[in-house]
CSV table of C-alpha atoms in Angstrom, one decimal:
chain,number,residue,atom,x,y,z
A,17,MET,CA,18.5,13.9,-7.8
A,18,ALA,CA,15.6,13.1,-10.3
A,19,PHE,CA,13.1,13.0,-7.7
A,20,ASP,CA,11.8,15.4,-5.1
A,21,LEU,CA,9.4,13.0,-3.2
A,22,ILE,CA,9.4,9.5,-2.5
A,23,ILE,CA,5.9,7.7,-1.7
A,24,PHE,CA,5.3,4.7,0.1
A,25,ASP,CA,2.4,2.2,0.3
A,26,CYS,CA,1.8,1.1,3.8
A,27,ASP,CA,0.6,-2.6,4.1
A,28,GLY,CA,3.2,-4.7,2.9
A,29,VAL,CA,5.9,-2.1,2.2
A,30,LEU,CA,6.2,-0.3,5.8
A,31,VAL,CA,4.3,-2.7,7.7
A,32,ASP,CA,4.2,-6.4,7.3
A,33,SER,CA,0.4,-6.4,7.7
A,34,GLU,CA,-1.2,-8.0,4.3
A,35,VAL,CA,-1.5,-11.6,5.9
A,36,ILE,CA,-3.3,-10.1,8.7
A,37,SER,CA,-5.4,-7.9,6.5
A,38,CYS,CA,-6.4,-11.1,4.4
A,39,HIS,CA,-7.4,-13.1,7.4
A,40,ALA,CA,-9.6,-10.6,8.7
A,41,HIS,CA,-11.2,-9.8,5.4
A,42,ALA,CA,-11.8,-13.2,4.9
A,43,ASP,CA,-13.3,-14.1,8.2
A,44,THR,CA,-15.8,-11.0,7.6
A,45,LEU,CA,-16.6,-11.9,4.2
A,46,THR,CA,-17.3,-15.6,5.1
A,47,ARG,CA,-19.6,-14.7,7.9
A,48,HIS,CA,-21.7,-12.8,5.5
A,49,GLY,CA,-22.1,-15.8,3.3
A,50,TYR,CA,-19.4,-15.2,0.7
A,51,PRO,CA,-17.0,-18.2,1.5
A,52,ILE,CA,-13.3,-16.9,0.7
A,53,THR,CA,-9.9,-18.0,2.1
A,54,PRO,CA,-7.2,-15.5,3.0
A,55,GLU,CA,-5.1,-16.8,0.0
A,56,GLN,CA,-7.9,-15.8,-2.3
A,57,VAL,CA,-8.3,-12.4,-0.5
A,58,LEU,CA,-4.5,-11.8,-1.3
A,59,HIS,CA,-4.9,-12.7,-4.9
A,60,ARG,CA,-7.8,-10.8,-5.9
A,61,PHE,CA,-7.7,-7.6,-3.5
A,62,LEU,CA,-4.0,-7.1,-2.8
A,63,GLY,CA,-3.6,-3.3,-3.0
A,64,VAL,CA,-7.2,-2.6,-3.6
A,65,SER,CA,-9.3,-0.6,-0.9
A,66,ASP,CA,-11.9,-2.2,1.3
A,67,ARG,CA,-14.5,-0.2,-0.6
A,68,GLU,CA,-13.1,-0.9,-4.2
A,69,ALA,CA,-13.2,-5.0,-2.8
A,70,ARG,CA,-16.7,-4.6,-1.4
A,71,LEU,CA,-18.0,-3.0,-5.0
A,72,MET,CA,-16.6,-5.7,-6.8
A,73,ILE,CA,-18.1,-8.4,-4.5
A,74,GLU,CA,-21.5,-6.7,-4.7
A,75,THR,CA,-21.4,-6.6,-8.1
A,76,GLU,CA,-20.4,-10.4,-8.5
A,77,THR,CA,-23.0,-11.6,-6.2
A,78,GLY,CA,-25.7,-8.9,-7.0
A,79,ARG,CA,-26.6,-8.2,-3.3
A,80,GLU,CA,-25.3,-5.4,-1.0
A,81,LEU,CA,-22.9,-6.1,1.7
A,82,PRO,CA,-24.0,-4.6,5.3
A,83,GLY,CA,-23.7,-1.0,5.6
A,84,ASP,CA,-21.0,-1.1,8.2
A,85,PHE,CA,-19.1,-3.9,6.4
A,86,GLU,CA,-15.6,-1.7,6.2
A,87,ALA,CA,-16.2,-1.0,9.6
A,88,GLN,CA,-16.4,-4.7,10.5
A,89,VAL,CA,-13.2,-5.7,8.6
A,90,LYS,CA,-11.2,-2.9,10.3
A,91,ALA,CA,-12.4,-4.3,13.6
A,92,ALA,CA,-11.3,-7.8,12.7
A,93,THR,CA,-8.1,-6.3,11.4
A,94,LEU,CA,-7.1,-4.3,14.5
A,95,GLN,CA,-7.6,-7.1,16.8
A,96,PHE,CA,-4.5,-8.8,15.4
A,97,TYR,CA,-2.5,-5.2,15.0
A,98,GLU,CA,-1.1,-5.5,18.5
A,99,ASP,CA,1.4,-8.3,17.3
A,100,LEU,CA,2.1,-6.2,14.2
A,101,LYS,CA,5.8,-5.5,12.9
A,102,PRO,CA,7.5,-2.8,10.7
A,103,ILE,CA,9.2,-4.4,7.4
A,104,ALA,CA,12.6,-5.3,8.6
A,105,HIS,CA,15.2,-2.4,8.2
A,106,VAL,CA,12.4,0.0,6.8
A,107,ALA,CA,13.0,2.8,9.2
A,108,GLU,CA,16.7,2.8,8.7
A,109,ALA,CA,16.1,2.8,5.0
A,110,VAL,CA,13.6,5.6,5.4
A,111,ARG,CA,16.1,7.7,7.5
A,112,ALA,CA,18.8,7.2,4.9
A,113,ILE,CA,16.8,9.0,1.9
A,114,ALA,CA,17.2,12.5,1.8
A,115,LEU,CA,14.0,13.2,-0.3
A,116,LEU,CA,10.5,14.5,1.0
A,117,ARG,CA,8.4,11.6,1.8
A,118,CYS,CA,4.8,10.4,2.6
A,119,VAL,CA,2.5,7.6,2.5
A,120,ALA,CA,-0.5,7.1,0.0
A,121,SER,CA,-2.1,3.6,1.2
A,122,SER,CA,-5.5,2.0,0.1
A,123,GLY,CA,-6.3,1.6,3.9
A,124,THR,CA,-8.6,4.1,6.0
A,125,PRO,CA,-7.0,6.8,7.8
A,126,GLU,CA,-7.6,5.0,11.2
A,127,LYS,CA,-6.0,1.7,10.0
A,128,ILE,CA,-3.0,3.2,8.6
A,129,ARG,CA,-2.3,5.5,11.7
A,130,HIS,CA,-2.9,2.5,13.9
A,131,GLY,CA,-0.6,0.2,11.8
A,132,LEU,CA,2.2,2.7,11.3
A,133,SER,CA,1.9,3.5,15.3
A,134,CYS,CA,2.0,-0.2,16.5
A,135,ALA,CA,5.4,-0.7,14.2
A,136,GLY,CA,6.6,2.5,15.4
A,137,LEU,CA,6.8,4.2,12.2
A,138,TYR,CA,4.0,7.0,12.4
A,139,ASP,CA,6.4,9.7,13.5
A,140,LEU,CA,8.5,9.2,10.5
A,141,PHE,CA,5.7,10.2,8.3
A,142,ALA,CA,3.1,12.2,10.0
A,143,PRO,CA,1.2,14.3,9.0
A,144,ASP,CA,1.9,13.4,5.5
A,145,ILE,CA,-0.2,10.4,5.2
A,146,PHE,CA,-2.7,10.1,2.7
A,147,SER,CA,-5.8,7.7,2.3
A,148,ALA,CA,-7.6,6.3,-0.7
A,149,THR,CA,-10.8,7.6,1.2
A,150,GLN,CA,-9.8,11.2,0.3
A,151,VAL,CA,-10.1,10.4,-3.5
A,152,GLU,CA,-12.9,9.4,-5.6
A,153,ARG,CA,-11.1,6.2,-6.9
A,154,GLY,CA,-8.7,4.1,-5.1
A,155,LYS,CA,-5.8,2.0,-6.6
A,156,PRO,CA,-5.5,0.9,-9.6
A,157,ALA,CA,-6.6,4.5,-10.5
A,158,PRO,CA,-3.7,7.4,-10.1
A,159,ASP,CA,-6.2,9.4,-8.2
A,160,LEU,CA,-4.3,8.8,-4.7
A,161,PHE,CA,-1.1,9.4,-6.1
A,162,LEU,CA,-1.8,12.6,-7.7
A,163,PHE,CA,-3.7,13.9,-4.8
A,164,ALA,CA,-0.4,13.1,-2.7
A,165,ALA,CA,1.8,14.7,-5.1
A,166,GLU,CA,-0.4,17.8,-5.2
A,167,ARG,CA,-0.5,17.8,-1.2
A,168,MET,CA,3.2,17.7,-1.1
A,169,LYS,CA,3.6,20.4,-4.1
A,170,VAL,CA,5.4,18.0,-6.0
A,171,LEU,CA,5.4,17.5,-10.0
A,172,PRO,CA,4.4,13.8,-10.7
A,173,ALA,CA,7.4,13.1,-12.8
A,174,ARG,CA,9.4,14.1,-9.9
A,175,CYS,CA,8.0,11.3,-7.6
A,176,LEU,CA,9.4,7.8,-7.0
A,177,VAL,CA,7.0,5.3,-5.7
A,178,ILE,CA,7.6,2.2,-3.4
A,179,GLU,CA,4.7,-0.4,-4.0
A,180,ASP,CA,4.3,-4.1,-3.3
A,181,SER,CA,0.8,-4.4,-5.2
A,182,VAL,CA,-0.1,-4.8,-9.1
A,183,PRO,CA,-2.8,-2.3,-8.4
A,184,GLY,CA,-0.4,0.1,-6.5
A,185,VAL,CA,2.2,-0.2,-9.5
A,186,THR,CA,-0.5,0.5,-12.0
A,187,GLY,CA,-2.0,3.5,-10.2
A,188,ALA,CA,1.5,5.0,-9.9
A,189,ARG,CA,2.5,4.5,-13.5
A,190,ALA,CA,-0.9,5.8,-14.6
A,191,ALA,CA,0.2,9.0,-12.5
A,192,GLY,CA,3.2,9.5,-14.4
A,193,MET,CA,5.5,8.3,-11.5
A,194,THR,CA,8.3,6.2,-11.4
A,195,VAL,CA,8.0,2.8,-9.4
A,196,LEU,CA,10.0,0.5,-7.6
A,197,GLY,CA,8.4,-3.2,-6.5
A,198,PHE,CA,8.9,-4.5,-3.3
A,199,HIS,CA,8.5,-8.2,-2.9
A,200,GLY,CA,10.0,-8.7,0.8
A,201,GLY,CA,6.7,-9.0,2.8
A,202,SER,CA,5.5,-12.1,4.3
A,203,HIS,CA,2.5,-12.3,1.7
A,204,CYS,CA,5.1,-12.2,-1.2
A,205,GLY,CA,5.4,-15.7,-3.1
A,206,ALA,CA,7.6,-17.0,-5.9
A,207,GLY,CA,7.0,-14.7,-8.7
A,208,HIS,CA,5.8,-11.7,-7.4
A,209,ALA,CA,9.0,-9.6,-8.3
A,210,GLU,CA,8.3,-10.8,-12.0
A,211,THR,CA,4.5,-10.0,-11.5
A,212,LEU,CA,5.5,-6.3,-10.2
A,213,ARG,CA,8.1,-5.6,-13.0
A,214,ALA,CA,5.2,-6.9,-15.7
A,215,ALA,CA,3.0,-4.1,-14.2
A,216,GLY,CA,5.5,-1.6,-14.7
A,217,ALA,CA,7.8,-1.5,-12.0
A,218,ALA,CA,11.3,-0.1,-13.2
A,219,MET,CA,13.1,-2.3,-10.3
A,220,THR,CA,12.2,-4.7,-7.9
A,221,PHE,CA,13.8,-5.7,-4.6
A,222,ASP,CA,13.3,-7.9,-1.6
A,223,ASP,CA,15.4,-6.2,1.3
A,224,MET,CA,14.8,-2.9,2.5
A,225,ARG,CA,18.5,-2.1,3.0
A,226,GLN,CA,18.6,-2.0,-0.6
A,227,LEU,CA,16.4,1.0,-1.2
A,228,PRO,CA,18.7,3.9,-0.4
A,229,MET,CA,20.9,2.5,-3.0
A,230,LEU,CA,18.1,1.8,-5.5
A,231,VAL,CA,16.9,5.3,-5.1
A,232,ALA,CA,20.4,6.9,-6.0
A,233,LEU,CA,20.8,4.5,-8.6
A,234,LYS,CA,17.2,5.0,-10.3
A,235,SER,CA,17.9,8.7,-9.9
A,236,ALA,CA,21.3,8.5,-11.9
A,237,VAL,CA,19.6,6.7,-14.7
A,238,GLN,CA,16.5,9.3,-14.9
A,239,MET,CA,19.0,12.2,-14.8
A,240,ALA,CA,21.1,10.4,-17.4
A,241,ASP,CA,18.1,10.0,-19.9
């Protein structure tokens, strides 16, 4: 294999949570005088950590959000998480890939753990679960991906990343990693595959049953090159 480690994003790749997260984020921002719809949150902040989104909004408005803003978003999100479902067929796909694996997500450690647990996926990845809160800069910076590779003791060039967002694809490519773009989540609309490829995804797919084959195919191409 051309890769030693496969790095999964969480929201929208392992758990079908982006729609839930966008509703919670939009409700919280609107309550604090920044009217925004879930669709606008999805368009502007998909793949971006709550911390980075907060900084963007504060820069735009010239005023600070409450000190516990991220905690409020998390609390609003967790209210919906009891009905959270995994991405279809993802557990079987993960088990079928004979590589080291980990999670690198923009979410907080608590949110990631809760989401994976509700979806029945936590034991597939624990303890190798990394959060943007552990690095200085979240996606689209490469910091989180480089941190995950370092902790897993794998060179960036030997890492394959599965992402559903432009910031995620951008960050992984900046880290020197190969990216496959997933567009099978309930939040992904028409044209999302093309958007991910334009950001640097080597291949795109919308069904997790395709992933083991795509990993083998991309590995063969990398080795041939």
